[in-house]
Structures are given as C-alpha cells and as structure tokens.
Coordinates of C-alpha atoms and ligand atoms in Angstrom, one line a residue:
Chain A
X3 CA -85.7 -29.2 5.0
X4 CA -84.8 -32.0 3.3
X5 CA -81.6 -33.9 3.7
X6 CA -79.6 -36.4 1.1
X7 CA -76.0 -37.3 0.9
X8 CA -72.9 -35.9 -1.1
X9 CA -70.1 -37.5 -1.5
X10 CA -71.0 -39.5 1.6
X11 CA -71.5 -36.4 3.7
X12 CA -75.1 -35.8 5.2
X13 CA -76.3 -32.4 3.8
X14 CA -79.6 -30.6 4.1
X15 CA -81.3 -28.5 1.6
X16 CA -84.4 -26.4 1.5
X17 CA -87.0 -28.1 -1.4
X18 CA -86.4 -25.0 -3.8
X19 CA -82.5 -25.7 -4.1
X20 CA -80.8 -28.0 -6.6
X21 CA -78.1 -30.6 -5.9
X22 CA -75.6 -28.1 -7.3
X23 CA -77.1 -25.6 -4.6
X24 CA -76.7 -27.8 -1.5
X25 CA -73.0 -29.3 -2.9
X26 CA -72.0 -25.7 -2.9
X27 CA -73.2 -24.9 0.9
X28 CA -71.4 -27.9 2.0
X29 CA -68.5 -26.6 0.4
X30 CA -68.1 -29.8 -2.2
X31 CA -66.9 -28.2 -5.6
X32 CA -68.7 -29.6 -8.5
X33 CA -67.2 -28.0 -12.1
X34 CA -70.2 -25.9 -14.1
X35 CA -69.8 -24.0 -17.1
X36 CA -73.2 -23.2 -19.0
X37 CA -74.5 -22.5 -15.1
X38 CA -74.3 -19.1 -14.1
X39 CA -76.1 -17.8 -10.4
X40 CA -78.5 -15.0 -11.2
X41 CA -79.5 -17.3 -14.4
X42 CA -82.1 -19.5 -14.9
X43 CA -80.7 -23.2 -14.8
X44 CA -80.9 -25.0 -18.4
X45 CA -78.5 -28.1 -18.1
X46 CA -77.2 -27.3 -21.7
X47 CA -73.3 -28.5 -21.0
X48 CA -73.1 -31.3 -19.0
X49 CA -70.4 -30.6 -17.4
X50 CA -71.9 -31.2 -13.7
X51 CA -72.6 -33.8 -14.2
X52 CA -73.1 -36.6 -11.2
X53 CA -74.5 -39.7 -10.5
X54 CA -77.3 -41.0 -8.3
X55 CA -76.1 -44.1 -6.2
X56 CA -80.1 -45.1 -5.2
X57 CA -81.2 -44.5 -8.9
X58 CA -79.2 -46.7 -10.1
X59 CA -76.3 -44.9 -11.2
X60 CA -78.0 -42.2 -12.8
X61 CA -76.3 -39.5 -14.3
X62 CA -78.1 -35.7 -13.7
X63 CA -76.7 -32.7 -14.1
X64 CA -76.4 -30.9 -10.7
X65 CA -77.6 -27.3 -11.6
X66 CA -80.7 -28.1 -12.6
X67 CA -82.0 -31.4 -11.0
X68 CA -84.0 -30.0 -7.1
X69 CA -82.8 -32.2 -4.3
X70 CA -85.0 -35.1 -2.9
X71 CA -85.1 -36.6 0.5
X72 CA -82.7 -39.9 0.6
X73 CA -80.9 -38.9 -2.9
X74 CA -77.3 -40.6 -2.3
X75 CA -75.2 -38.6 -5.2
X76 CA -71.8 -39.0 -5.8
X77 CA -70.2 -35.6 -6.9
X78 CA -66.5 -36.7 -7.6
X79 CA -64.9 -40.2 -9.4
X80 CA -63.1 -41.2 -11.6
X81 CA -66.2 -42.1 -13.7
X82 CA -67.4 -38.7 -13.1
X83 CA -64.1 -37.4 -14.0
X84 CA -63.6 -39.6 -17.1
X85 CA -67.1 -38.2 -18.4
X86 CA -66.5 -34.4 -17.7
X87 CA -63.2 -34.5 -19.7
X88 CA -64.6 -35.7 -22.1
X89 CA -67.6 -33.1 -22.7
X90 CA -64.4 -30.8 -22.4
X91 CA -62.3 -32.7 -25.2
X92 CA -65.7 -32.1 -27.4
X93 CA -66.1 -28.4 -26.5
X94 CA -62.0 -28.1 -27.9
X95 CA -62.3 -29.8 -30.9
X96 CA -65.8 -28.4 -32.3
X97 CA -64.6 -25.3 -32.9
X98 CA -61.3 -22.9 -32.7
X99 CA -60.2 -23.0 -28.7
X100 CA -56.3 -22.6 -29.7
X101 CA -56.3 -20.4 -26.0
X102 CA -52.4 -18.6 -27.0
X103 CA -54.1 -16.8 -29.8
X104 CA -57.5 -15.5 -27.3
X105 CA -58.1 -12.3 -26.1
X106 CA -59.5 -14.0 -22.7
X107 CA -56.0 -16.5 -22.2
X108 CA -56.1 -16.8 -18.9
X109 CA -59.6 -15.2 -17.7
X110 CA -61.7 -18.0 -19.8
X111 CA -63.7 -21.2 -17.2
X112 CA -63.2 -23.7 -20.3
X113 CA -59.6 -22.6 -19.8
X114 CA -59.9 -23.0 -16.2
X115 CA -61.8 -26.5 -16.1
X116 CA -59.7 -28.5 -18.3
X117 CA -56.6 -27.4 -16.0
X118 CA -59.1 -28.3 -12.6
X119 CA -60.1 -31.8 -14.5
X120 CA -56.7 -32.5 -16.2
X121 CA -57.3 -32.4 -19.9
X122 CA -54.1 -32.4 -20.8
X123 CA -54.8 -34.0 -25.2
X124 CA -57.9 -33.7 -26.6
X125 CA -58.8 -36.9 -28.6
X126 CA -60.9 -36.2 -31.1
X127 CA -60.2 -34.0 -34.7
X128 CA -60.6 -30.6 -34.3
X129 CA -62.9 -29.1 -36.4
X130 CA -61.9 -25.8 -37.4
X131 CA -65.2 -24.6 -39.0
X132 CA -64.3 -20.9 -40.3
X133 CA -66.6 -18.7 -38.3
X134 CA -67.2 -15.2 -38.4
X135 CA -65.7 -12.6 -36.4
X136 CA -68.3 -9.2 -35.6
X137 CA -66.7 -6.7 -34.5
X138 CA -69.0 -4.4 -36.0
X139 CA -70.4 -2.7 -32.6
X140 CA -68.8 0.1 -30.9
X141 CA -67.9 -1.4 -27.7
X142 CA -67.6 -5.0 -28.0
X143 CA -67.3 -8.0 -30.1
X144 CA -67.8 -11.7 -30.8
X145 CA -66.0 -14.2 -32.4
X146 CA -68.0 -17.7 -33.1
X147 CA -64.9 -18.9 -33.2
X148 CA -64.2 -19.3 -29.3
X149 CA -68.0 -19.7 -28.3
X150 CA -69.5 -23.2 -26.7
X151 CA -73.4 -22.3 -27.1
X152 CA -73.8 -22.0 -23.2
X153 CA -76.7 -19.7 -23.9
X154 CA -75.2 -17.7 -20.6
X155 CA -75.0 -14.0 -23.0
X156 CA -78.6 -14.9 -24.1
X157 CA -80.0 -15.5 -20.7
X158 CA -78.6 -12.7 -19.5
X159 CA -80.0 -10.1 -22.4
X160 CA -83.1 -11.8 -21.8
X161 CA -83.8 -12.5 -17.9
X162 CA -81.4 -9.4 -16.4
X163 CA -81.6 -6.8 -19.4
X164 CA -84.8 -7.7 -20.6
X165 CA -83.2 -6.8 -23.8
X166 CA -83.3 -10.2 -25.6
X167 CA -81.2 -9.2 -28.4
X168 CA -79.1 -12.7 -28.5
X169 CA -80.4 -15.6 -29.9
X170 CA -79.5 -18.9 -30.8
X171 CA -79.7 -19.4 -34.8
X172 CA -79.5 -22.2 -36.8
X173 CA -79.4 -25.8 -35.0
X174 CA -76.9 -28.2 -33.6
X175 CA -72.8 -27.7 -34.1
X176 CA -74.3 -25.1 -36.9
X177 CA -76.3 -23.1 -34.5
X178 CA -74.8 -19.7 -34.3
X179 CA -75.1 -16.4 -31.5
X180 CA -76.8 -14.0 -33.6
X181 CA -78.4 -10.5 -32.9
X182 CA -81.7 -9.9 -33.6
X183 CA -82.5 -11.1 -37.1
X184 CA -79.1 -12.0 -37.5
X185 CA -78.1 -8.6 -37.4
X186 CA -74.3 -7.2 -37.1
X187 CA -74.3 -6.2 -33.6
X188 CA -73.3 -2.7 -34.2
X189 CA -76.8 -2.4 -36.2
X190 CA -79.1 -4.1 -33.9
X191 CA -82.0 -2.3 -32.7
X192 CA -83.1 -4.1 -29.2
X193 CA -78.8 -3.9 -27.9
X194 CA -78.9 -1.3 -25.0
X195 CA -75.1 -2.0 -25.4
X196 CA -74.9 -2.7 -21.9
X197 CA -72.2 -5.2 -22.2
X198 CA -74.1 -8.1 -19.9
X199 CA -73.6 -10.5 -22.0
X200 CA -70.0 -9.7 -22.4
X201 CA -69.7 -10.3 -18.1
X202 CA -71.4 -13.6 -18.4
X203 CA -69.5 -15.2 -21.1
X204 CA -66.9 -18.1 -20.1
X205 CA -64.6 -17.7 -22.9
X206 CA -63.3 -15.1 -25.4
X207 CA -66.2 -15.1 -27.7
X208 CA -67.9 -12.0 -26.0
X209 CA -64.9 -9.3 -25.6
X210 CA -64.6 -5.7 -25.0
X211 CA -62.8 -3.6 -27.6
X212 CA -60.0 -1.9 -26.5
X213 CA -58.9 -4.1 -24.1
X214 CA -55.1 -6.1 -24.2
X215 CA -55.5 -9.7 -23.4
X216 CA -54.1 -9.6 -19.5
X217 CA -56.9 -7.1 -18.9
X218 CA -59.8 -9.5 -20.4
X219 CA -61.4 -9.6 -16.9
X220 CA -64.9 -11.1 -17.4
X221 CA -66.9 -10.1 -14.1
X222 CA -69.8 -12.8 -14.0
X223 CA -70.7 -12.0 -10.2
X224 CA -72.7 -8.5 -11.4
X225 CA -75.6 -11.5 -12.8
X226 CA -75.7 -12.7 -9.9
X227 CA -75.1 -9.2 -8.2
X228 CA -77.9 -7.5 -10.0
X229 CA -80.5 -10.4 -9.6
X230 CA -80.4 -10.9 -6.0
X231 CA -80.5 -6.5 -5.6
X232 CA -83.4 -6.4 -7.9
X233 CA -86.3 -9.6 -7.0
X234 CA -88.4 -10.9 -10.0
X235 CA -91.7 -9.9 -9.8
X236 CA -94.0 -12.9 -8.6
X237 CA -95.7 -15.0 -10.6
Chain B
X73 CA -89.4 -3.8 -53.1
X74 CA -89.2 -3.9 -49.0
X75 CA -91.9 -1.7 -48.6
X76 CA -94.2 -3.8 -51.0
X77 CA -93.5 -7.0 -49.1
X78 CA -93.5 -5.2 -46.0
X79 CA -97.4 -4.9 -46.8
X80 CA -97.9 -7.8 -48.1
X81 CA -96.7 -9.6 -44.4
X82 CA -98.5 -7.1 -42.4
X83 CA -101.5 -8.1 -44.1
X84 CA -101.0 -11.8 -44.0
X85 CA -100.4 -12.1 -40.1
X86 CA -102.7 -9.6 -38.8
X87 CA -105.0 -13.1 -37.6
X88 CA -101.9 -13.4 -35.6
X89 CA -101.1 -9.7 -34.2
X90 CA -100.4 -10.5 -30.4
X91 CA -100.6 -14.3 -30.7
X92 CA -96.8 -15.1 -29.5
X93 CA -97.5 -18.8 -29.2
X94 CA -98.6 -18.0 -33.3
X95 CA -95.9 -17.6 -34.8
X96 CA -95.0 -20.8 -36.1
X97 CA -98.4 -20.4 -37.8
X98 CA -97.5 -16.7 -39.0
X99 CA -94.4 -17.9 -40.7
X100 CA -95.7 -21.3 -42.5
X101 CA -98.7 -18.3 -43.8
X102 CA -96.3 -16.1 -45.0
X103 CA -94.2 -19.2 -46.7
X104 CA -97.0 -20.5 -48.2
X105 CA -97.7 -17.3 -49.8
X106 CA -93.9 -15.5 -50.9
X107 CA -92.4 -19.2 -51.2
X108 CA -89.7 -18.0 -48.7
X109 CA -89.6 -15.9 -45.0
X110 CA -87.2 -13.0 -46.2
X111 CA -85.3 -11.1 -43.2
X112 CA -87.6 -8.1 -44.0
X113 CA -90.7 -10.5 -43.6
X114 CA -89.4 -11.5 -40.6
X115 CA -89.1 -7.9 -38.6
X116 CA -93.2 -7.2 -39.4
X117 CA -94.1 -10.5 -38.0
X118 CA -92.0 -9.8 -35.1
X119 CA -92.9 -6.4 -34.8
X120 CA -96.8 -7.8 -35.2
X121 CA -96.6 -10.6 -33.1
X122 CA -94.3 -8.7 -30.4
X123 CA -91.9 -11.1 -30.3
X124 CA -88.7 -11.1 -30.3
X125 CA -86.5 -10.1 -33.7
X126 CA -84.0 -13.0 -32.3
X127 CA -86.3 -15.2 -31.5
X128 CA -88.0 -15.0 -35.1
X129 CA -85.3 -15.7 -36.7
X130 CA -84.3 -18.2 -34.6
X131 CA -87.4 -20.4 -35.2
X132 CA -86.4 -19.7 -39.4
X133 CA -83.4 -21.0 -39.2
X134 CA -84.1 -23.8 -36.6
X135 CA -86.2 -25.4 -38.9
X136 CA -85.1 -27.1 -42.4
X137 CA -88.7 -26.5 -43.4
X138 CA -88.3 -22.6 -43.8
X139 CA -86.4 -20.7 -46.4
X140 CA -84.9 -17.2 -46.4
X141 CA -84.4 -17.2 -49.5
X142 CA -86.7 -18.2 -52.9
X143 CA -86.4 -21.3 -54.2
X144 CA -85.1 -22.8 -57.7
X145 CA -87.5 -23.8 -60.5
X146 CA -86.8 -27.4 -59.2
X147 CA -86.1 -29.0 -55.7
X148 CA -83.6 -32.0 -55.8
X149 CA -84.0 -34.0 -52.9
X150 CA -80.8 -36.0 -51.9
X151 CA -81.3 -39.1 -49.6
X152 CA -78.7 -38.9 -46.4
X153 CA -80.2 -41.9 -44.8
X154 CA -78.5 -44.9 -43.5
X155 CA -78.5 -47.0 -46.6
X156 CA -77.9 -44.5 -48.9
X157 CA -75.1 -43.1 -47.0
X158 CA -73.3 -46.7 -47.5
X159 CA -73.8 -46.4 -51.0
X160 CA -72.4 -43.6 -51.6
X161 CA -74.0 -40.2 -51.2
X162 CA -71.1 -38.4 -50.5
X163 CA -70.2 -39.6 -54.0
X164 CA -73.4 -38.0 -55.3
X165 CA -73.6 -35.0 -53.6
X166 CA -70.2 -33.9 -54.8
X167 CA -71.4 -34.7 -58.6
X168 CA -74.5 -32.1 -57.3
X169 CA -71.7 -29.5 -56.1
X170 CA -69.7 -29.8 -59.3
X171 CA -72.5 -30.0 -61.8
X172 CA -74.9 -27.4 -59.9
X173 CA -72.0 -25.4 -57.9
X174 CA -74.3 -25.2 -55.0
X175 CA -74.2 -28.1 -51.8
X176 CA -76.4 -28.8 -49.5
X177 CA -79.8 -25.6 -48.6
X178 CA -78.8 -24.2 -51.4
X179 CA -79.9 -23.2 -54.8
X180 CA -77.6 -22.8 -57.8
X181 CA -76.8 -18.9 -59.3
X182 CA -78.9 -19.4 -62.1
X183 CA -82.2 -20.0 -60.1
X184 CA -83.2 -23.3 -61.2
X185 CA -82.5 -26.0 -58.8
X186 CA -82.6 -25.5 -54.9
X187 CA -80.3 -29.1 -53.3
X188 CA -81.6 -30.2 -50.1
X189 CA -80.4 -33.1 -47.5
X190 CA -83.6 -35.6 -46.7
X191 CA -83.3 -38.7 -44.1
X192 CA -84.6 -42.0 -45.8
X193 CA -87.1 -41.6 -48.9
X194 CA -88.1 -44.8 -48.1
X195 CA -86.0 -46.8 -51.2
X196 CA -83.4 -47.8 -49.6
X197 CA -83.1 -50.9 -52.0
X198 CA -82.3 -48.6 -55.1
X199 CA -80.0 -46.8 -52.5
X200 CA -78.2 -43.9 -53.8
X201 CA -81.4 -42.5 -54.5
X202 CA -82.6 -38.5 -54.9
X203 CA -86.2 -36.9 -55.8
X204 CA -86.2 -34.2 -58.3
X205 CA -89.7 -32.4 -57.6
X206 CA -91.9 -35.5 -57.9
X207 CA -89.7 -37.9 -59.6
X208 CA -87.3 -40.5 -57.8
X209 CA -84.4 -41.7 -59.3
X210 CA -82.4 -44.4 -57.7
X211 CA -79.1 -46.4 -58.3
X212 CA -76.9 -43.2 -59.2
X213 CA -73.7 -43.0 -59.6
X214 CA -71.7 -39.4 -60.7
X215 CA -71.9 -39.2 -64.3
X216 CA -76.0 -40.6 -63.9
X217 CA -76.7 -37.4 -61.6
X218 CA -75.0 -35.1 -63.7
X219 CA -77.1 -36.6 -66.7
X220 CA -80.5 -35.7 -64.8
X221 CA -79.9 -32.5 -63.7
X222 CA -78.8 -31.8 -67.5
X223 CA -81.8 -33.3 -69.0
X224 CA -84.3 -31.7 -66.0
X225 CA -82.2 -28.4 -66.6
X226 CA -83.2 -28.6 -70.2
X227 CA -86.6 -28.4 -70.4
X228 CA -86.9 -25.5 -68.3
X229 CA -89.6 -25.0 -65.6
Ligands
SF4_511 S1 -71.0 -16.1 -27.0 FE1 -69.8 -16.8 -24.9 S2 -71.8 -16.4 -23.4 FE2 -72.5 -16.5 -25.6 S3 -72.8 -18.5 -26.0 FE3 -70.8 -18.2 -26.6 S4 -69.6 -19.0 -24.9 FE4 -72.0 -18.6 -23.8
FES512 S1 -73.7 -27.0 -15.5 FE1 -75.0 -27.9 -15.2 S2 -75.4 -29.2 -17.3 FE2 -73.7 -26.8 -17.7
FES513 S1 -81.1 -44.4 -47.0 FE1 -82.1 -43.2 -49.0 S2 -84.2 -43.8 -49.5 FE2 -83.1 -45.2 -47.3

C-alpha cells in the first residue's frame, strides 16, 4: 500500500494505480476526457492535470501518472480550474462544436465538462475548418467537425474489438480519424460494425444513424464492462 | 495499372515480410522505386508486413517525406522559417498559388511543379527564400516569384 495526499486528504492506493484511480476511490473528482476505463491511458487531452506540491508544483496528467509514496497532490485549485478551462476553450475553438446543431447535444462529455468548469465563452478565435462527414457506413457515421482527437475510438477498436480499423491520419490540427487506408467507413474491410467506437466517443463525432438527437445517448461504460469480463491475456 | 503496381510492390517489400518494425524502411523502399506510395501500394505493404492498414496510412500521412501522388518535374521548396515569415513568406506563397494554382503539399495540374514548405534553408540573410530543385532564390517578392516559375517551367524538365 502506498500513502499519498490528494487535496490534503490522506489516501491509500495500490502501487499499480494512477493518481486518478486513487482520487476516484477517495471520492475526489478530477475531470477527464481522453481517459476511458477499460482502455489504456494516453494522457492526450491534459484535462486531468493535477499539481504535485512536492515536485515544485509540477503539472502531471492524473490518468497516466502512477501513485508514489508521499506525493502531495492538488486536484482542485483556481490555477487548475483556469488551465482546464483554457484546454476546453482550445478544443472548442479548434473545430466546430456548436452544440445546438449537434446530434449529441445533451449527451456530450465535452459539453458537460464546459458546464462543470464554468466555461461560458471562448477567448480564442474559432477556426471552423471545413471538414467532411462520412455517412457511408450503414449503421454509423463520423463527423470530423465534432472530433477532439481523444483517440478513444482508436483504442476501443484496437484494444477491445481487435479490428484496428481506426487510426490517426495526418498530424497536428490536421489529423483525422480514418478507417483502414483512408477508405470511406462503409468500405473499410476490417470494420466489424460492432459500434464500440461509437459508444466510446465522448462527443457527437461518432454517431448512430437513425437516432434523433435526444436518443443519441452513448454508453462508454460498456468498454470497461467488456474488458472486466474478459481479462486480457498475461504478458 | 494497379495490378502492375501491386506486383512490383510485393516484390520490393519481400525482404520485410512479417517484420512489423520495418514499416518505415519498407515504405522508404517503395517510395524510392515508385517515387510515391499510392493507396494500392500501402495495401500491399500492410498485407506483407502484417500491419493494420490504418497504421500504414497513419505513418504515410504523418511524415511529410512520404507522398501519395507522383511529384512534379520540379520541386519548389518555400521557406516558412522565422526570418522568411517576418520578411513576407506569406506573400510569396500567395504568388505561387496564383501562378501554379496549388498551395503547399500539392502538385500543379500540369505535373510541372510540386510545392513544399520547409523550415529555414539556412539563408536567412536572403529572406524570403525558396529553392527550385537545387537552385536557391532569395529576396523574393511576388513579381519575381512568378517570373522565376515561368522561366523554369518554360525550360521544361
Ligand atoms: S471520433 Fe470521437 S472517440 Fe474518436 S477521436 Fe474523435 S472524439 Fe475521440
Ligand atoms: S484524461 Fe488524462 S490526459 Fe486526458
Ligand atoms: S528562415 Fe528562411 S532561410 Fe532561414
């Protein structure tokens, strides 16, 4: 057992747990976005940044940082709130996240986080790049304008389904989630049509066809439910 | 055409069969022989090495070095480094676009020029700078850029 402090509360954790795990067990809320229980942590979105007092105030992603004996973690502070808000604003400014016109309105983790962190406006100019929407798959669609590149779909597809259909194509702000060789989703030979990516997606980027906005509720928890019931092979 | 490419690529990547960690080497080999890596070739590489197609495309599209369409007869490398940026690389790019009809990372419709952006050619004193093939052109302004491109284009390949 390892003992650390999170927001001045002494917390115990197993050595293989992350700061996020330890905080959760202690009932301390840390916002997350790219993290999804059941998938490997990648530390991509930085929303879960926490401050380590006894590391000179260093900022680390709670989802991808293992606990250590004696860590003095700040999980909630004005500084962190401001940083997390800024990250959200950058995400909103990067593509097109106009909730009123989104299929996921009301069921979107990005929208929920904006509300939670009190992000009432965006201080950066919106980029609004004109990105395509691919509706070639019979059951699902992907609207790149809503994608925040969290990679949850990519990991669900490779780590849980094992199909490896989705990948990151391009780089930086021009990155797009693409199927196989950049094929239309409906033509992707490796796609099994399982829909795990759609359930894992925190925004309206991946959606189910034939469902109205109000019904576009995702079930990201199925990823953890599946992986828990089907423990990965050792090694 | 596609069948021909497939057979050729299959031959090229034979030494890398089943070696997932050699993906970049295999892609280099294909590009140095074919000049570019079209989708059909990417599919063959994926199959031969046992790498998911999505990852092959990911690598090809990540590195600016790899191209998926044939390069033009001439390559224009426009410097986007700091000094050139300050001295008006944007205006030069606009002139290139007007003259060739394409911007960064693309090839003109007549197959004559491929336009690329690079970071600092080490000739900051001449900013803004571009290279056309092995020739360096400095102190560019929109008019001069257009004249240079026209002259090079006239001389052919
Ligand atoms: S499609 Fe959804 S899950 Fe995939 S990277 Fe974009 S936002 Fe994340
Ligand atoms: S949730 Fe930790 S970095 Fe995204
Ligand atoms: S910045 Fe253009 S040559 Fe150095």
